[in-house]
PDB file of N, CA and C in Angstrom:
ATOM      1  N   UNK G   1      92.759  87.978 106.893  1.00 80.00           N
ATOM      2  CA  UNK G   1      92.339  88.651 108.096  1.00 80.00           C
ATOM      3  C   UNK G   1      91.599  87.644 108.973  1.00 80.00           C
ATOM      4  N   UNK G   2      91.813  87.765 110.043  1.00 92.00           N
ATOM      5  CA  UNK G   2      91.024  86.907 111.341  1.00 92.00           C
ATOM      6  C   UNK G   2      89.839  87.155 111.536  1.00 92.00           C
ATOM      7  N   UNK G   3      88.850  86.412 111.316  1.00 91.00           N
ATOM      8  CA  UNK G   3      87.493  86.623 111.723  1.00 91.00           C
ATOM      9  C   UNK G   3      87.394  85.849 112.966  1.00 91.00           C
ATOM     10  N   UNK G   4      86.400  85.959 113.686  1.00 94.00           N
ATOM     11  CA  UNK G   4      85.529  85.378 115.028  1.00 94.00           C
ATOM     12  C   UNK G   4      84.479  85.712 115.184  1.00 94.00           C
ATOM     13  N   UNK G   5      83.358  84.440 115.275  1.00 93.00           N
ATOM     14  CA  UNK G   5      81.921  84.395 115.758  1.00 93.00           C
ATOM     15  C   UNK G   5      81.527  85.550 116.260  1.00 93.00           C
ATOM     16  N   UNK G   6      80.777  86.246 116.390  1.00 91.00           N
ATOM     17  CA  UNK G   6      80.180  87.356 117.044  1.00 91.00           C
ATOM     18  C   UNK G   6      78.540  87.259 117.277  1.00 91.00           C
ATOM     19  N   UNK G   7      78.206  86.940 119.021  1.00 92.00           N
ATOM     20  CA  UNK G   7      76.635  86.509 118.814  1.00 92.00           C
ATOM     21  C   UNK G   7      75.945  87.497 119.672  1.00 92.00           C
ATOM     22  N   UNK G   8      74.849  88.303 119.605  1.00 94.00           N
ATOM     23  CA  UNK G   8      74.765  89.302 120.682  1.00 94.00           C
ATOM     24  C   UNK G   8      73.673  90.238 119.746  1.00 94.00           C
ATOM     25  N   UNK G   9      72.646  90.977 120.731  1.00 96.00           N
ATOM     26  CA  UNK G   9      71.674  91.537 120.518  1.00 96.00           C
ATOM     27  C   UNK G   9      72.009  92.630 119.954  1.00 96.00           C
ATOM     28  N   UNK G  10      71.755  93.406 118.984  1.00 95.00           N
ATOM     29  CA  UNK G  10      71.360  94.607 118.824  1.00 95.00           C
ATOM     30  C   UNK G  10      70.186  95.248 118.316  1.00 95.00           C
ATOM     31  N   UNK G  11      70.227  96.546 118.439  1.00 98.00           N
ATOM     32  CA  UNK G  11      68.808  97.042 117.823  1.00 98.00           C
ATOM     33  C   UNK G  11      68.140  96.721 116.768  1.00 98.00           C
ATOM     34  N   UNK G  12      66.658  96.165 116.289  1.00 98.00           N
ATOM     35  CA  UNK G  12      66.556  95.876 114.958  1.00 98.00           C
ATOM     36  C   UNK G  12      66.463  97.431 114.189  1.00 98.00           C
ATOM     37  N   UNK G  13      66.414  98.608 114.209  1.00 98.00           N
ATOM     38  CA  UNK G  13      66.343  99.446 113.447  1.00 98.00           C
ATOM     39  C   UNK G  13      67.164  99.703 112.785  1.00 98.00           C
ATOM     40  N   UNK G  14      68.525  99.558 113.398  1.00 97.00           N
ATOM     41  CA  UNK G  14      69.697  99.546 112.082  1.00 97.00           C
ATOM     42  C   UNK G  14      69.925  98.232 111.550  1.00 97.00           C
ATOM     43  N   UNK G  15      69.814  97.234 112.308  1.00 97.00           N
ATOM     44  CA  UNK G  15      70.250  96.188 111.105  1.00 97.00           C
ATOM     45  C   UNK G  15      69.256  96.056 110.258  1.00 97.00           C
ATOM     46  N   UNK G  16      67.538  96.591 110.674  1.00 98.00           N
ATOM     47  CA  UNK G  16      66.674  96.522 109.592  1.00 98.00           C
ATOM     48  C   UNK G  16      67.204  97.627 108.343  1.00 98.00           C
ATOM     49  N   UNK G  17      67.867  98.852 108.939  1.00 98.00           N
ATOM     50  CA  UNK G  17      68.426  99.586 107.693  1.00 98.00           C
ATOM     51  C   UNK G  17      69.356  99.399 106.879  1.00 98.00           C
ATOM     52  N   UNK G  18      70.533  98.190 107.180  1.00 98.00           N
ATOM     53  CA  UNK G  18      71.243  98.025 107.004  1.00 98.00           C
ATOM     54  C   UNK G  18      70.913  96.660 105.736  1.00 98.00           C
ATOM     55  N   UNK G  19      69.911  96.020 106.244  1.00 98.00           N
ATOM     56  CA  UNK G  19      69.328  94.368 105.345  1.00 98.00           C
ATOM     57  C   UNK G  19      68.808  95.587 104.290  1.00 98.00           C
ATOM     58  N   UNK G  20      68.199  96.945 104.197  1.00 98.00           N
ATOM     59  CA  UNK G  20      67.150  97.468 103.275  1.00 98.00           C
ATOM     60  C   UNK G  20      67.931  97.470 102.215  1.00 98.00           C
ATOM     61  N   UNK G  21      69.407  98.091 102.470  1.00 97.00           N
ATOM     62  CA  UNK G  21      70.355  98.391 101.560  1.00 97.00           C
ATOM     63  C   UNK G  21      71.323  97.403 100.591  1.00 97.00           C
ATOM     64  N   UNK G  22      71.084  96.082 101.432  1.00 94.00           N
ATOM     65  CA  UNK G  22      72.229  95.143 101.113  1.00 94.00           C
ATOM     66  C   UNK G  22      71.928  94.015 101.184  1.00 94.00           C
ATOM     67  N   UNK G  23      72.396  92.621 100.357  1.00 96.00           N
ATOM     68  CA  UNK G  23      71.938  91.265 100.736  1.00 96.00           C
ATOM     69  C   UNK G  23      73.102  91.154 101.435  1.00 96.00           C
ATOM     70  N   UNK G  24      74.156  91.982 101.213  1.00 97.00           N
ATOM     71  CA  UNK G  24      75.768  91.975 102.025  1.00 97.00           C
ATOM     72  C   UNK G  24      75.325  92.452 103.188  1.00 97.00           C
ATOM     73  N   UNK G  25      74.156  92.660 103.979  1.00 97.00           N
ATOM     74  CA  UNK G  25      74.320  93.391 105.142  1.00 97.00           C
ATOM     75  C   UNK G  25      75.433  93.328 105.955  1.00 97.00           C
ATOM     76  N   UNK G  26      75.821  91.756 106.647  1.00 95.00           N
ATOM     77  CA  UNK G  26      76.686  91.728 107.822  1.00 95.00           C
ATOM     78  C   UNK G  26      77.993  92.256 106.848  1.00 95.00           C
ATOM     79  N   UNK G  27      78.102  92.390 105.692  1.00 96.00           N
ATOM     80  CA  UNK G  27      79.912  93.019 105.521  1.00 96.00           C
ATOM     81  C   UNK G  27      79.566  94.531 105.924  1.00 96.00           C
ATOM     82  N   UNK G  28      78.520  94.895 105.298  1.00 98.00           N
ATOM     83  CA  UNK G  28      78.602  96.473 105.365  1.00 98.00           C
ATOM     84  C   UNK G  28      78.088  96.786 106.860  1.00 98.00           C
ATOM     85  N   UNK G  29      77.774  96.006 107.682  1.00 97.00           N
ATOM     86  CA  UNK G  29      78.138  96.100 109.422  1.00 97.00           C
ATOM     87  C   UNK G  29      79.234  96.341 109.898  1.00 97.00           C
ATOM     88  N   UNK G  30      80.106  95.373 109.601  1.00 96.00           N
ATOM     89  CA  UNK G  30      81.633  95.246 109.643  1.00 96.00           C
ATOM     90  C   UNK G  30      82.479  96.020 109.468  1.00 96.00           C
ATOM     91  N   UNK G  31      81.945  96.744 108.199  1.00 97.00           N
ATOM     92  CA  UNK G  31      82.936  98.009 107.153  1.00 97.00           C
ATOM     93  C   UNK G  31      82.373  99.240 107.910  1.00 97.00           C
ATOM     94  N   UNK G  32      80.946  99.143 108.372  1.00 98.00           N
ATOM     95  CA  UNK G  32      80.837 100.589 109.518  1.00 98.00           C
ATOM     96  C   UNK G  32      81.531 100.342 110.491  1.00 98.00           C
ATOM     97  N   UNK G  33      81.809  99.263 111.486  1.00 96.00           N
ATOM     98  CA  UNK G  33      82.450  99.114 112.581  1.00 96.00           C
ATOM     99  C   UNK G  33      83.719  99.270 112.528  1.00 96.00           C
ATOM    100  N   UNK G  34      84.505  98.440 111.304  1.00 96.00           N
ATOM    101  CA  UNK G  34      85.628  99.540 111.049  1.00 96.00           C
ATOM    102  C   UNK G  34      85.969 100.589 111.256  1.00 96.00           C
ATOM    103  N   UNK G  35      85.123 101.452 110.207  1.00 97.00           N
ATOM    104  CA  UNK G  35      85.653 103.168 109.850  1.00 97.00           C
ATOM    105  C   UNK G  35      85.611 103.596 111.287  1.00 97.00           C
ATOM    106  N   UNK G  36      84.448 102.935 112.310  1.00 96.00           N
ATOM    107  CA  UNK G  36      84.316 103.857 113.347  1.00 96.00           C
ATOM    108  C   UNK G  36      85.222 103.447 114.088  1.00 96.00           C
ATOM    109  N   UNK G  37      85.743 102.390 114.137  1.00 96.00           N
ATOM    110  CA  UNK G  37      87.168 101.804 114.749  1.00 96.00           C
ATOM    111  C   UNK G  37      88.033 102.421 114.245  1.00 96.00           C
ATOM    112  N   UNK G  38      88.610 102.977 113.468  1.00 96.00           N
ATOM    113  CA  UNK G  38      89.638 103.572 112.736  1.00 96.00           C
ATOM    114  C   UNK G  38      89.542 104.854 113.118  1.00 96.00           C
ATOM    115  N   UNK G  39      88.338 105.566 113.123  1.00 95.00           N
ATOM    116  CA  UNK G  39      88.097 107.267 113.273  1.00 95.00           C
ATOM    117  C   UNK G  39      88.396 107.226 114.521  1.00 95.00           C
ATOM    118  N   UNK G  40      87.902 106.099 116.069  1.00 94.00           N
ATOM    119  CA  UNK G  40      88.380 106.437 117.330  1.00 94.00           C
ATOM    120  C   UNK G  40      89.725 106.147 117.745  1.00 94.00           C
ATOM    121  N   UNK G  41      89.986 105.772 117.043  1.00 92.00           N
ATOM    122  CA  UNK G  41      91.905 105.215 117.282  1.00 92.00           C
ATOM    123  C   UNK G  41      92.394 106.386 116.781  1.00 92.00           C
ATOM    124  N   UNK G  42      92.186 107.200 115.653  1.00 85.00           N
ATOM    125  CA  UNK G  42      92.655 108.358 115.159  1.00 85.00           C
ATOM    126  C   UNK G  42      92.389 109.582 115.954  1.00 85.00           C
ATOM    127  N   UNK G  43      91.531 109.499 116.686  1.00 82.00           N
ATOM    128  CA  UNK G  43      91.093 110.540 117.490  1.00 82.00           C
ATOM    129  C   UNK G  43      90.560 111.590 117.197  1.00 82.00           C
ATOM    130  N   UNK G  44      89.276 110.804 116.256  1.00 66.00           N
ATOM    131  CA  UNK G  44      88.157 111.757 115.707  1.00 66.00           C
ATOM    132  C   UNK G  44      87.064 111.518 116.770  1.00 66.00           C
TER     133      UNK G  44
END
């Protein structure tokens, strides 16, 4: 699969929730941005 750099602000409250859960944080970023990529293409 193709990855690319991605540099850009976001809120610290979720990525602070996101580091609480995981030393994987940035995959399990990724794997939410997915599903929610997948659910709006599906037309949820």
């Amino acid at each position: 699969m193709d990855r690319k750099e991605c540099a850009g602000r976001l809120d610290a409250d979720p990525i602070d929730w996101f580091k609480a859960r995981s030393d994987r944080y940035r995959s399990a970023i990724n794997q939410a941005l997915r599903e929610y990529v997948g659910r709006r293409r599906d037309g949820s």
